[in-house]
Amino acid sequence: LASQKLIRRAALVDPGISLGDLRSLAKLGCGSSGTVWLVRHRRSNVRYALKKMDKVNGKVPEEVLREIKVLSENDHPFLLHMVRSMQT
């Protein structure tokens, strides 16, 4: 069971994914730090939750960097796991 989860997780992490590879399916929600979209990878059909956040004066806000750090360091069944972060 644990090895299957690791294999699945490794398959989700594709360093070649760009925003152009993802197609928006639905808006899942929005809050003070951004909007979450359900997206699908065009080639693999894998679905992801994509959180879009705005920069402030061309910089990523400190609270966003903190969120990225916390999500990327945790592996818990009740939390989404961070696949990757991108900047545009």
mmCIF file of C-alpha atoms in Angstrom:
data_model
loop_
_atom_site.group_PDB
_atom_site.id
_atom_site.type_symbol
_atom_site.label_atom_id
_atom_site.label_comp_id
_atom_site.label_asym_id
_atom_site.label_seq_id
_atom_site.Cartn_x
_atom_site.Cartn_y
_atom_site.Cartn_z
ATOM 1 C CA LEU A 1 0.000 0.000 0.000
ATOM 2 C CA ALA A 2 2.728 2.503 0.925
ATOM 3 C CA SER A 3 4.764 1.618 -2.154
ATOM 4 C CA GLN A 4 1.715 2.155 -4.396
ATOM 5 C CA LYS A 5 1.183 5.595 -2.857
ATOM 6 C CA LEU A 6 4.813 6.511 -3.489
ATOM 7 C CA ILE A 7 4.601 5.357 -7.105
ATOM 8 C CA ARG A 8 1.393 7.377 -7.636
ATOM 9 C CA ARG A 9 2.920 10.457 -6.018
ATOM 10 C CA ALA A 10 6.083 10.188 -8.114
ATOM 11 C CA ALA A 11 3.960 9.966 -11.262
ATOM 12 C CA LEU A 12 2.205 13.239 -10.358
ATOM 13 C CA VAL A 13 5.481 15.144 -10.115
ATOM 14 C CA ASP A 14 6.363 15.883 -13.724
ATOM 15 C CA PRO A 15 9.063 18.572 -13.939
ATOM 16 C CA GLY A 16 8.110 19.165 -17.573
ATOM 17 C CA ILE A 17 4.603 20.427 -16.775
ATOM 18 C CA SER A 18 3.932 24.035 -17.691
ATOM 19 C CA LEU A 19 0.778 26.099 -17.287
ATOM 20 C CA GLY A 20 0.120 25.644 -21.012
ATOM 21 C CA ASP A 21 -0.159 21.882 -20.465
ATOM 22 C CA LEU A 22 -3.129 22.357 -18.119
ATOM 23 C CA ARG A 23 -6.762 22.943 -19.080
ATOM 24 C CA SER A 24 -9.099 24.642 -16.604
ATOM 25 C CA LEU A 25 -12.202 22.586 -15.849
ATOM 26 C CA ALA A 26 -13.909 24.481 -13.031
ATOM 27 C CA LYS A 27 -13.413 27.157 -10.419
ATOM 28 C CA LEU A 28 -13.322 25.421 -7.015
ATOM 29 C CA GLY A 29 -13.160 28.470 -4.768
ATOM 30 C CA CYS A 30 -11.506 31.751 -3.965
ATOM 31 C CA GLY A 31 -10.199 33.501 -0.902
ATOM 32 C CA SER A 32 -7.927 36.273 0.239
ATOM 33 C CA SER A 33 -4.769 34.662 -1.144
ATOM 34 C CA GLY A 34 -5.999 33.402 -4.509
ATOM 35 C CA THR A 35 -8.373 31.310 -6.603
ATOM 36 C CA VAL A 36 -8.326 27.507 -6.787
ATOM 37 C CA TRP A 37 -9.111 25.834 -10.099
ATOM 38 C CA LEU A 38 -9.647 22.212 -11.055
ATOM 39 C CA VAL A 39 -7.357 21.588 -14.020
ATOM 40 C CA ARG A 40 -6.516 18.577 -16.168
ATOM 41 C CA HIS A 41 -3.158 17.778 -17.745
ATOM 42 C CA ARG A 42 -3.792 17.638 -21.501
ATOM 43 C CA ARG A 43 -1.649 14.547 -22.234
ATOM 44 C CA SER A 44 -2.033 12.383 -19.132
ATOM 45 C CA ASN A 45 -5.582 13.445 -18.087
ATOM 46 C CA VAL A 46 -4.366 13.722 -14.481
ATOM 47 C CA ARG A 47 -6.421 16.252 -12.530
ATOM 48 C CA TYR A 48 -4.837 18.795 -10.207
ATOM 49 C CA ALA A 49 -6.004 21.620 -7.984
ATOM 50 C CA LEU A 50 -4.224 24.771 -9.162
ATOM 51 C CA LYS A 51 -4.087 27.805 -6.892
ATOM 52 C CA LYS A 52 -3.458 31.070 -8.711
ATOM 53 C CA MET A 53 -2.117 33.934 -6.622
ATOM 54 C CA ASP A 54 -1.149 37.476 -7.527
ATOM 55 C CA LYS A 55 2.259 38.974 -6.915
ATOM 56 C CA VAL A 56 2.521 42.243 -5.027
ATOM 57 C CA ASN A 57 4.799 44.801 -6.686
ATOM 58 C CA GLY A 58 6.283 41.996 -8.801
ATOM 59 C CA LYS A 59 7.177 39.857 -5.771
ATOM 60 C CA VAL A 60 5.657 36.764 -4.203
ATOM 61 C CA PRO A 61 4.185 37.751 -0.805
ATOM 62 C CA GLU A 62 5.812 36.241 2.289
ATOM 63 C CA GLU A 63 2.592 34.449 3.333
ATOM 64 C CA VAL A 64 2.468 32.721 -0.055
ATOM 65 C CA LEU A 65 6.081 31.572 0.317
ATOM 66 C CA ARG A 66 5.211 30.251 3.788
ATOM 67 C CA GLU A 67 2.214 28.339 2.413
ATOM 68 C CA ILE A 68 4.361 26.775 -0.310
ATOM 69 C CA LYS A 69 6.977 25.755 2.265
ATOM 70 C CA VAL A 70 4.439 24.213 4.671
ATOM 71 C CA LEU A 71 2.589 22.288 1.940
ATOM 72 C CA SER A 72 5.793 21.005 0.331
ATOM 73 C CA GLU A 73 7.173 19.721 3.660
ATOM 74 C CA ASN A 74 4.046 17.852 4.809
ATOM 75 C CA ASP A 75 2.730 14.464 3.845
ATOM 76 C CA HIS A 76 -0.581 13.796 5.580
ATOM 77 C CA PRO A 77 -3.683 11.985 4.293
ATOM 78 C CA PHE A 78 -5.947 14.919 5.262
ATOM 79 C CA LEU A 79 -3.862 17.565 3.461
ATOM 80 C CA LEU A 80 -3.342 18.078 -0.243
ATOM 81 C CA HIS A 81 0.225 17.419 -1.171
ATOM 82 C CA MET A 82 2.165 20.000 -3.073
ATOM 83 C CA VAL A 83 3.212 18.804 -6.504
ATOM 84 C CA ARG A 84 5.051 21.938 -7.551
ATOM 85 C CA SER A 85 4.946 25.712 -7.648
ATOM 86 C CA MET A 86 5.387 27.935 -10.699
ATOM 87 C CA GLN A 87 5.829 31.646 -11.280
ATOM 88 C CA THR A 88 4.859 33.709 -14.283
#
